[in-house]
Short mmCIF file of C-alpha atoms and ligand atoms in Angstrom, two decimals:
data_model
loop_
_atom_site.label_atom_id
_atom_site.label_comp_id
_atom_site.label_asym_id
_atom_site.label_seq_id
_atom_site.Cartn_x
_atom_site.Cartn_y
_atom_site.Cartn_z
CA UNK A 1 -18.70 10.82 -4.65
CA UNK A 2 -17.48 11.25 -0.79
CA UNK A 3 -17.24 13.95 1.09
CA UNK A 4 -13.44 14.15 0.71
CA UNK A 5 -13.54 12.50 -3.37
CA UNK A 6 -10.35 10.77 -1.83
CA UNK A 7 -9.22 7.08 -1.91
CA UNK A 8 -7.32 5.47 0.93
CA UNK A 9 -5.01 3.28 -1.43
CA UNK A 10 -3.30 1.18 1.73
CA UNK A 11 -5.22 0.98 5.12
CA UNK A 12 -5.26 -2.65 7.26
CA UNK A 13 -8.63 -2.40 8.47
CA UNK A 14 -8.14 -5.97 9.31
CA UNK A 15 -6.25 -5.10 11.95
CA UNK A 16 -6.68 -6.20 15.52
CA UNK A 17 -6.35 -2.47 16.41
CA UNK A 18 -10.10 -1.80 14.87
CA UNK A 19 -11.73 -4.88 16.58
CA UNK A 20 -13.98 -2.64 18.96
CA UNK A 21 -15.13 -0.36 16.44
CA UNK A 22 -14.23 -1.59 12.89
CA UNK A 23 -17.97 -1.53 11.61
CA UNK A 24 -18.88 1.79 13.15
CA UNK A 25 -15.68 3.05 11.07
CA UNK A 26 -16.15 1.56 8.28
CA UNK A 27 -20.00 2.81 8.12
CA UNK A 28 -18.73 6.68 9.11
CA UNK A 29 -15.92 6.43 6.27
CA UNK A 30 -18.25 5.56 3.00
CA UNK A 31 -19.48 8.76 3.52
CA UNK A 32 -16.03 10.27 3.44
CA UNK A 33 -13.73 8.07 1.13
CA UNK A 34 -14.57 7.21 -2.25
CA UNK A 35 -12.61 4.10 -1.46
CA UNK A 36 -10.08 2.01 0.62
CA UNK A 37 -7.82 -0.71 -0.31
CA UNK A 38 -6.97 -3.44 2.10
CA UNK A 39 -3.70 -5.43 1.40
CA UNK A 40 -3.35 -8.87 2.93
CA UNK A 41 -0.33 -9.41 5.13
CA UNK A 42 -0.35 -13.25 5.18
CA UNK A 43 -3.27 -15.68 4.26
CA UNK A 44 -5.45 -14.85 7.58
CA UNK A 45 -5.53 -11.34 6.98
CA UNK A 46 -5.60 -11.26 2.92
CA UNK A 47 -8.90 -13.72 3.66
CA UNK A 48 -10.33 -11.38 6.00
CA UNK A 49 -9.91 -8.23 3.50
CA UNK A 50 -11.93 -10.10 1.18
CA UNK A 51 -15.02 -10.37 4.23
CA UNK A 52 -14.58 -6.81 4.48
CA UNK A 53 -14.35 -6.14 0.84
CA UNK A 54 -17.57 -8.29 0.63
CA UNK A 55 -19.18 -6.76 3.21
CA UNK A 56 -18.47 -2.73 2.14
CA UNK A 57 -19.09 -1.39 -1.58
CA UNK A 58 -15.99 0.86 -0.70
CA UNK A 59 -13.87 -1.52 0.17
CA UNK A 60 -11.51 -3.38 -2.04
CA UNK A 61 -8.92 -6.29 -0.97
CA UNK A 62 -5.21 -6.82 -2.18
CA UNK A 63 -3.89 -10.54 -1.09
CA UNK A 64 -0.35 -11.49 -0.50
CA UNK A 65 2.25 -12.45 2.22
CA UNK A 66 4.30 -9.61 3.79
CA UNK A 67 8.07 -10.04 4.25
CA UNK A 68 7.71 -10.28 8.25
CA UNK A 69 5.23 -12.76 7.24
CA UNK A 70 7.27 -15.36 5.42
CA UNK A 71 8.33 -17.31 7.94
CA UNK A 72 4.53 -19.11 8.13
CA UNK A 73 5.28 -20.34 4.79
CA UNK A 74 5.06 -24.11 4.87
CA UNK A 75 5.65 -25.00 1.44
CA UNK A 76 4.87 -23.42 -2.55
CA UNK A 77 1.58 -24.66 -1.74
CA UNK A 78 0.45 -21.16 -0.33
CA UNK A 79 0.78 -19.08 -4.51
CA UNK A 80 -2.34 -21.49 -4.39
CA UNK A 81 -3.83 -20.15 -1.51
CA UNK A 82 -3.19 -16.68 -3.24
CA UNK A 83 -4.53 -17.66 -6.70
CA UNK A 84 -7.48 -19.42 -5.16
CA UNK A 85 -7.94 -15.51 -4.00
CA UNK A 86 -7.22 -13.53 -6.94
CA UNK A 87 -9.88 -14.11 -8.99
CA UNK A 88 -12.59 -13.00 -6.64
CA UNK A 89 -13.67 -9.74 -7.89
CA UNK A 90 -12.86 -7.04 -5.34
CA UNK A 91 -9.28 -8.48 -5.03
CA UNK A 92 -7.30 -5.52 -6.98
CA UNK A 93 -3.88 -6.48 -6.13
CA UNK A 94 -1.23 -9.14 -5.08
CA UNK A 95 -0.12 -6.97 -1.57
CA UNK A 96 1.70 -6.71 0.70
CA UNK A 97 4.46 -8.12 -0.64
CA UNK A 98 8.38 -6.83 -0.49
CA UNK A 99 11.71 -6.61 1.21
CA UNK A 100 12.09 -5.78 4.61
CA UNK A 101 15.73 -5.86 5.98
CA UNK A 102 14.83 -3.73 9.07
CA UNK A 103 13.86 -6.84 11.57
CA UNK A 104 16.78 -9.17 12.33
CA UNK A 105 14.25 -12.09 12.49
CA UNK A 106 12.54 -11.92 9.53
CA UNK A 107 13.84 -14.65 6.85
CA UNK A 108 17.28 -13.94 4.96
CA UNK A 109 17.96 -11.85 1.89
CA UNK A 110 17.82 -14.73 -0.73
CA UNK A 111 14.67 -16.00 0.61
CA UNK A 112 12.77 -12.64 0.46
CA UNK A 113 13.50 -12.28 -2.95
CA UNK A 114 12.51 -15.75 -3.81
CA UNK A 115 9.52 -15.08 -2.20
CA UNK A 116 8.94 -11.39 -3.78
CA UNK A 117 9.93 -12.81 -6.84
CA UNK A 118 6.99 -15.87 -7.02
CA UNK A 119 4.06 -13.15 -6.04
CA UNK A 120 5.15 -10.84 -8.27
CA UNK A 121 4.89 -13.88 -10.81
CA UNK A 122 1.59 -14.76 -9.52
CA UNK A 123 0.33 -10.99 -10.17
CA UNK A 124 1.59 -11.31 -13.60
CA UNK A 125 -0.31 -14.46 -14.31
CA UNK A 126 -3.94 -12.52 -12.82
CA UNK A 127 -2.92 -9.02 -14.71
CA UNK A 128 -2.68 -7.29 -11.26
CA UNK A 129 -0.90 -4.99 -9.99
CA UNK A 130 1.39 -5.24 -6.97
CA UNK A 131 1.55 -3.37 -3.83
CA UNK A 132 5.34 -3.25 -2.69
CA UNK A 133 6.56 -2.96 1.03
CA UNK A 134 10.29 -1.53 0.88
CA UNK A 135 12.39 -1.39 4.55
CA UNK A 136 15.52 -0.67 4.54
CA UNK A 137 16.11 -2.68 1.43
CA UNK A 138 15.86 0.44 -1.80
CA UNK A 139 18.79 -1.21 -3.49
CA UNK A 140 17.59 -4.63 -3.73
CA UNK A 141 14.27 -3.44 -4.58
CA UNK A 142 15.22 -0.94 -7.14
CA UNK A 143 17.47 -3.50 -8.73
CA UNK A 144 14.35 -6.27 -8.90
CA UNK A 145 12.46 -3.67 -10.49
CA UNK A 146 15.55 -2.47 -12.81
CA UNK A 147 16.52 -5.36 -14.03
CA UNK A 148 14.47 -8.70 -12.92
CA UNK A 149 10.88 -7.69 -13.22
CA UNK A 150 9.21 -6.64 -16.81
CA UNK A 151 5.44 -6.17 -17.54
CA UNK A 152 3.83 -5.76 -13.87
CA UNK A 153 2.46 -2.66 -12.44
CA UNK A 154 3.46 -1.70 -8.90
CA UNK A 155 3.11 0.79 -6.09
CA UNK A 156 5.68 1.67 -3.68
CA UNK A 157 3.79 2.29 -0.77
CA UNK A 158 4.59 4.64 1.84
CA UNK A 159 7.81 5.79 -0.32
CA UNK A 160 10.91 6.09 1.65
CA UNK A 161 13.77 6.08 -0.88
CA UNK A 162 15.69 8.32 -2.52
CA UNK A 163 15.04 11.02 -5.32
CA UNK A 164 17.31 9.40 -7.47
CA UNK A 165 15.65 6.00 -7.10
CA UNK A 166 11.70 7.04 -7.39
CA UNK A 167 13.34 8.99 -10.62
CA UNK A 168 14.40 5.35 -11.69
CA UNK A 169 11.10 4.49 -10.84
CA UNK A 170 8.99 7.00 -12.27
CA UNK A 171 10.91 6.41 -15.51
CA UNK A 172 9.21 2.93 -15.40
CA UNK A 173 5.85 3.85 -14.89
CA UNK A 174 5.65 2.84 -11.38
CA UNK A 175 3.36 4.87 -8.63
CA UNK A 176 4.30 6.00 -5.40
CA UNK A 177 2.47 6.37 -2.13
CA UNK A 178 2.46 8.87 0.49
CA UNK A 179 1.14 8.42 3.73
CA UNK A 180 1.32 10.04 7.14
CA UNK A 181 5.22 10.26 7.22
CA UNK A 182 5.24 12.52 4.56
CA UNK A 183 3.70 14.77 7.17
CA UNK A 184 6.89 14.96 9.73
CA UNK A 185 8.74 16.88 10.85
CA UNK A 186 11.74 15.65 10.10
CA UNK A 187 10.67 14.18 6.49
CA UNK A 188 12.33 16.85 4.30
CA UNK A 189 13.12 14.37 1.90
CA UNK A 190 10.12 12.11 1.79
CA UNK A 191 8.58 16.35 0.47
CA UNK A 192 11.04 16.40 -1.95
CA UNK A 193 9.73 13.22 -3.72
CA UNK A 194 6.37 14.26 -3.13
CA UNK A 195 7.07 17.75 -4.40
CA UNK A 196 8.17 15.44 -7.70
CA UNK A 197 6.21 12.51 -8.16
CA UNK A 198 4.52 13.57 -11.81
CA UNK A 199 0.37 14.11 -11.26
CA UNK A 200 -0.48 10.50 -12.84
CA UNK A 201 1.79 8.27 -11.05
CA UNK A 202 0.76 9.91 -7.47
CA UNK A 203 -1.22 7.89 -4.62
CA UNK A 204 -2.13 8.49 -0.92
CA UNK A 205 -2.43 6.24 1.57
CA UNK A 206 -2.90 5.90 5.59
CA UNK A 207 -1.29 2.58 6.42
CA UNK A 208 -3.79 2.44 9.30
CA UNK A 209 -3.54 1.37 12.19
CA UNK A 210 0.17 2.86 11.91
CA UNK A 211 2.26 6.15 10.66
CA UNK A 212 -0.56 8.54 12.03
CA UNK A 213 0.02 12.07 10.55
CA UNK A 214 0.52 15.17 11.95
CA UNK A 215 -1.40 16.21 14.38
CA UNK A 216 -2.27 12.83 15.55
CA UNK A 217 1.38 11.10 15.74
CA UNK A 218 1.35 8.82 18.02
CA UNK A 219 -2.44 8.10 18.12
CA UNK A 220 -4.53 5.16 15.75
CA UNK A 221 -4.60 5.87 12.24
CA UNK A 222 -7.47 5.36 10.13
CA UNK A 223 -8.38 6.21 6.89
CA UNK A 224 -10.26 9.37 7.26
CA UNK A 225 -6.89 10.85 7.94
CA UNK A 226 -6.26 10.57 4.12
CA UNK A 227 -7.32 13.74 4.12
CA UNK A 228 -4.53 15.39 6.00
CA UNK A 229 -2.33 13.46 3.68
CA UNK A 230 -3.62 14.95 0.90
CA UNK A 231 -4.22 18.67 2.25
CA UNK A 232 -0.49 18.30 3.46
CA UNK A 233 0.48 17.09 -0.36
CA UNK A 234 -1.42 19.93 -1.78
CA UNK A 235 0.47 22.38 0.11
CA UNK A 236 3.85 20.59 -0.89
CA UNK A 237 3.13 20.89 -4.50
CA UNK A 238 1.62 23.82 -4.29
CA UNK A 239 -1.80 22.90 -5.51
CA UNK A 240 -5.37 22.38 -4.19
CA UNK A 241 -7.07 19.37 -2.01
CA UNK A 242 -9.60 19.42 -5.28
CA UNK A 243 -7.13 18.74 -7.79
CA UNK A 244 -5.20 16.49 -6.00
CA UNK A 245 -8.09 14.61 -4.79
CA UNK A 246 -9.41 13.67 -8.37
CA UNK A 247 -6.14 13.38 -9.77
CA UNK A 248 -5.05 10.63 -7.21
CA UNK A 249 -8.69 8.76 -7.81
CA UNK A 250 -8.37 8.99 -10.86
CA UNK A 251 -4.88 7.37 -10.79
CA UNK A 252 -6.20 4.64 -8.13
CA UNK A 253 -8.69 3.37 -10.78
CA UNK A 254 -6.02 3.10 -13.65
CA UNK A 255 -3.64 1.51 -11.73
CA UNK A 256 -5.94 -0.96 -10.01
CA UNK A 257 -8.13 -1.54 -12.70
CA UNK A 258 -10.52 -4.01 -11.70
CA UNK A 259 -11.73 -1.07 -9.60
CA UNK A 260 -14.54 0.75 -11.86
ZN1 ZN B 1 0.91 -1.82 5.11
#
């Protein structure tokens, strides 16, 4: 076990953000993570989390194509690119993947579902789980999950919906996330769902290189900062860092299962 016992469950360590000191990181967090998972954001990046995954025992990729992504899509011919992926054995998940109606430019509604839709297939076909991106799009997503999508396990990372609609999801089995944003200020109601996520369906995350928590906002994330996260979350629900730290492990390994 780590220092910490904790598991970053979303951190980009691909990113361009960590190119000056990505190794020295990644060396300094083994000792303090008992894991990080790095979702793929198109095929470049998913490609790369596999290097790292290769490269770090800690490390685990997820592969997929984000929604601000989907416009690199030349043809159907890249769910082969992904499958071609998914079998390598530190790939735990098909992620990124999602809705995201918050940039103008990204690709239309219809599309992004089609395109949600066919990885989410994909994950079925591997028996993986699927790490959702949500933006300004909780009603489209909660109806895919509601009524579209049957037999897949998911995480809602970085949860920014309702109550109502993680209770919709919770009744399903899904997990939810909480990084740094459950942190702010001005998040009362990010707390509230993270004040009722049940123990077993509970994950933290960083998101690095983004959504740095409290005190750092506005600074680089990385994923030692899981542990304000989860001393943050422990306060919330008025437990301890211990608890919550094994508890959320534990749940990491259940829901992304090829993790032993
Ligand atoms: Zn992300």
């Amino acid at each position: 076990m780590s220092r910490t016992g904790l598991f970053d469950s979303h951190a980009h360590m691909d990113s361009e953000y960590f190119d000056e000191d990505r190794d020295q990181l990644l060396t300094f967090l083994s000792k303090e993570l008992d894991g990080i998972i790095n979702p793929g954001c198109d095929e470049i990046s998913s490609r790369f989390a596999i290097e790292l995954a290769e490269k770090y025992d800690f490390v685990y990729a997820a592969v997929g194509w984000h929604p601000e992504n989907l416009k690199d899509i030349a043809d159907n011919s890249y769910l082969d690119g992904l499958a071609a992926m998914a079998v390598h054995p530190k790939v735990v998940a098909i992620g990124e993947i999602g809705l995201d109606y918050y940039w103008q430019e990204n690709e239309p509604k219809d599309v992004q579902k089609r395109r949600l839709l066919e990885q989410i297939d994909l994950a079925k076909q591997f028996d993986l789980p699927v790490i959702i991106h949500d933006r300004d799009a909780h009603g489209d997503i909660l109806e895919i999950f509601q009524k579209e999508v049957k037999g897949v396990r998911a995480v809602f990372h970085c949860y920014s919906g309702s109550l109502e609609m993680a209770k919709e999801l919770v009744k399903r089995g899904f997990y939810l996330s909480f990084g740094g944003t459950s942190t702010y200020k001005n998040a009362a109601k990010v707390r509230d769902v993270l004040q009722y996520v049940p123990d077993d369906l509970l994950l933290f995350e960083t998101d690095s290189p983004y959504l740095t928590p409290v005190p750092y906002r506005g600074k680089r994330n990385h994923p030692g900062y899981t542990e304000l996260v989860a001393s943050n979350a422990a306060q919330v629900r008025g437990t301890t860092f211990e608890v919550l730290a094994a508890q959320t492990t534990k749940n990491v390994k259940i829901l992304f299962n090829k993790i032993k």
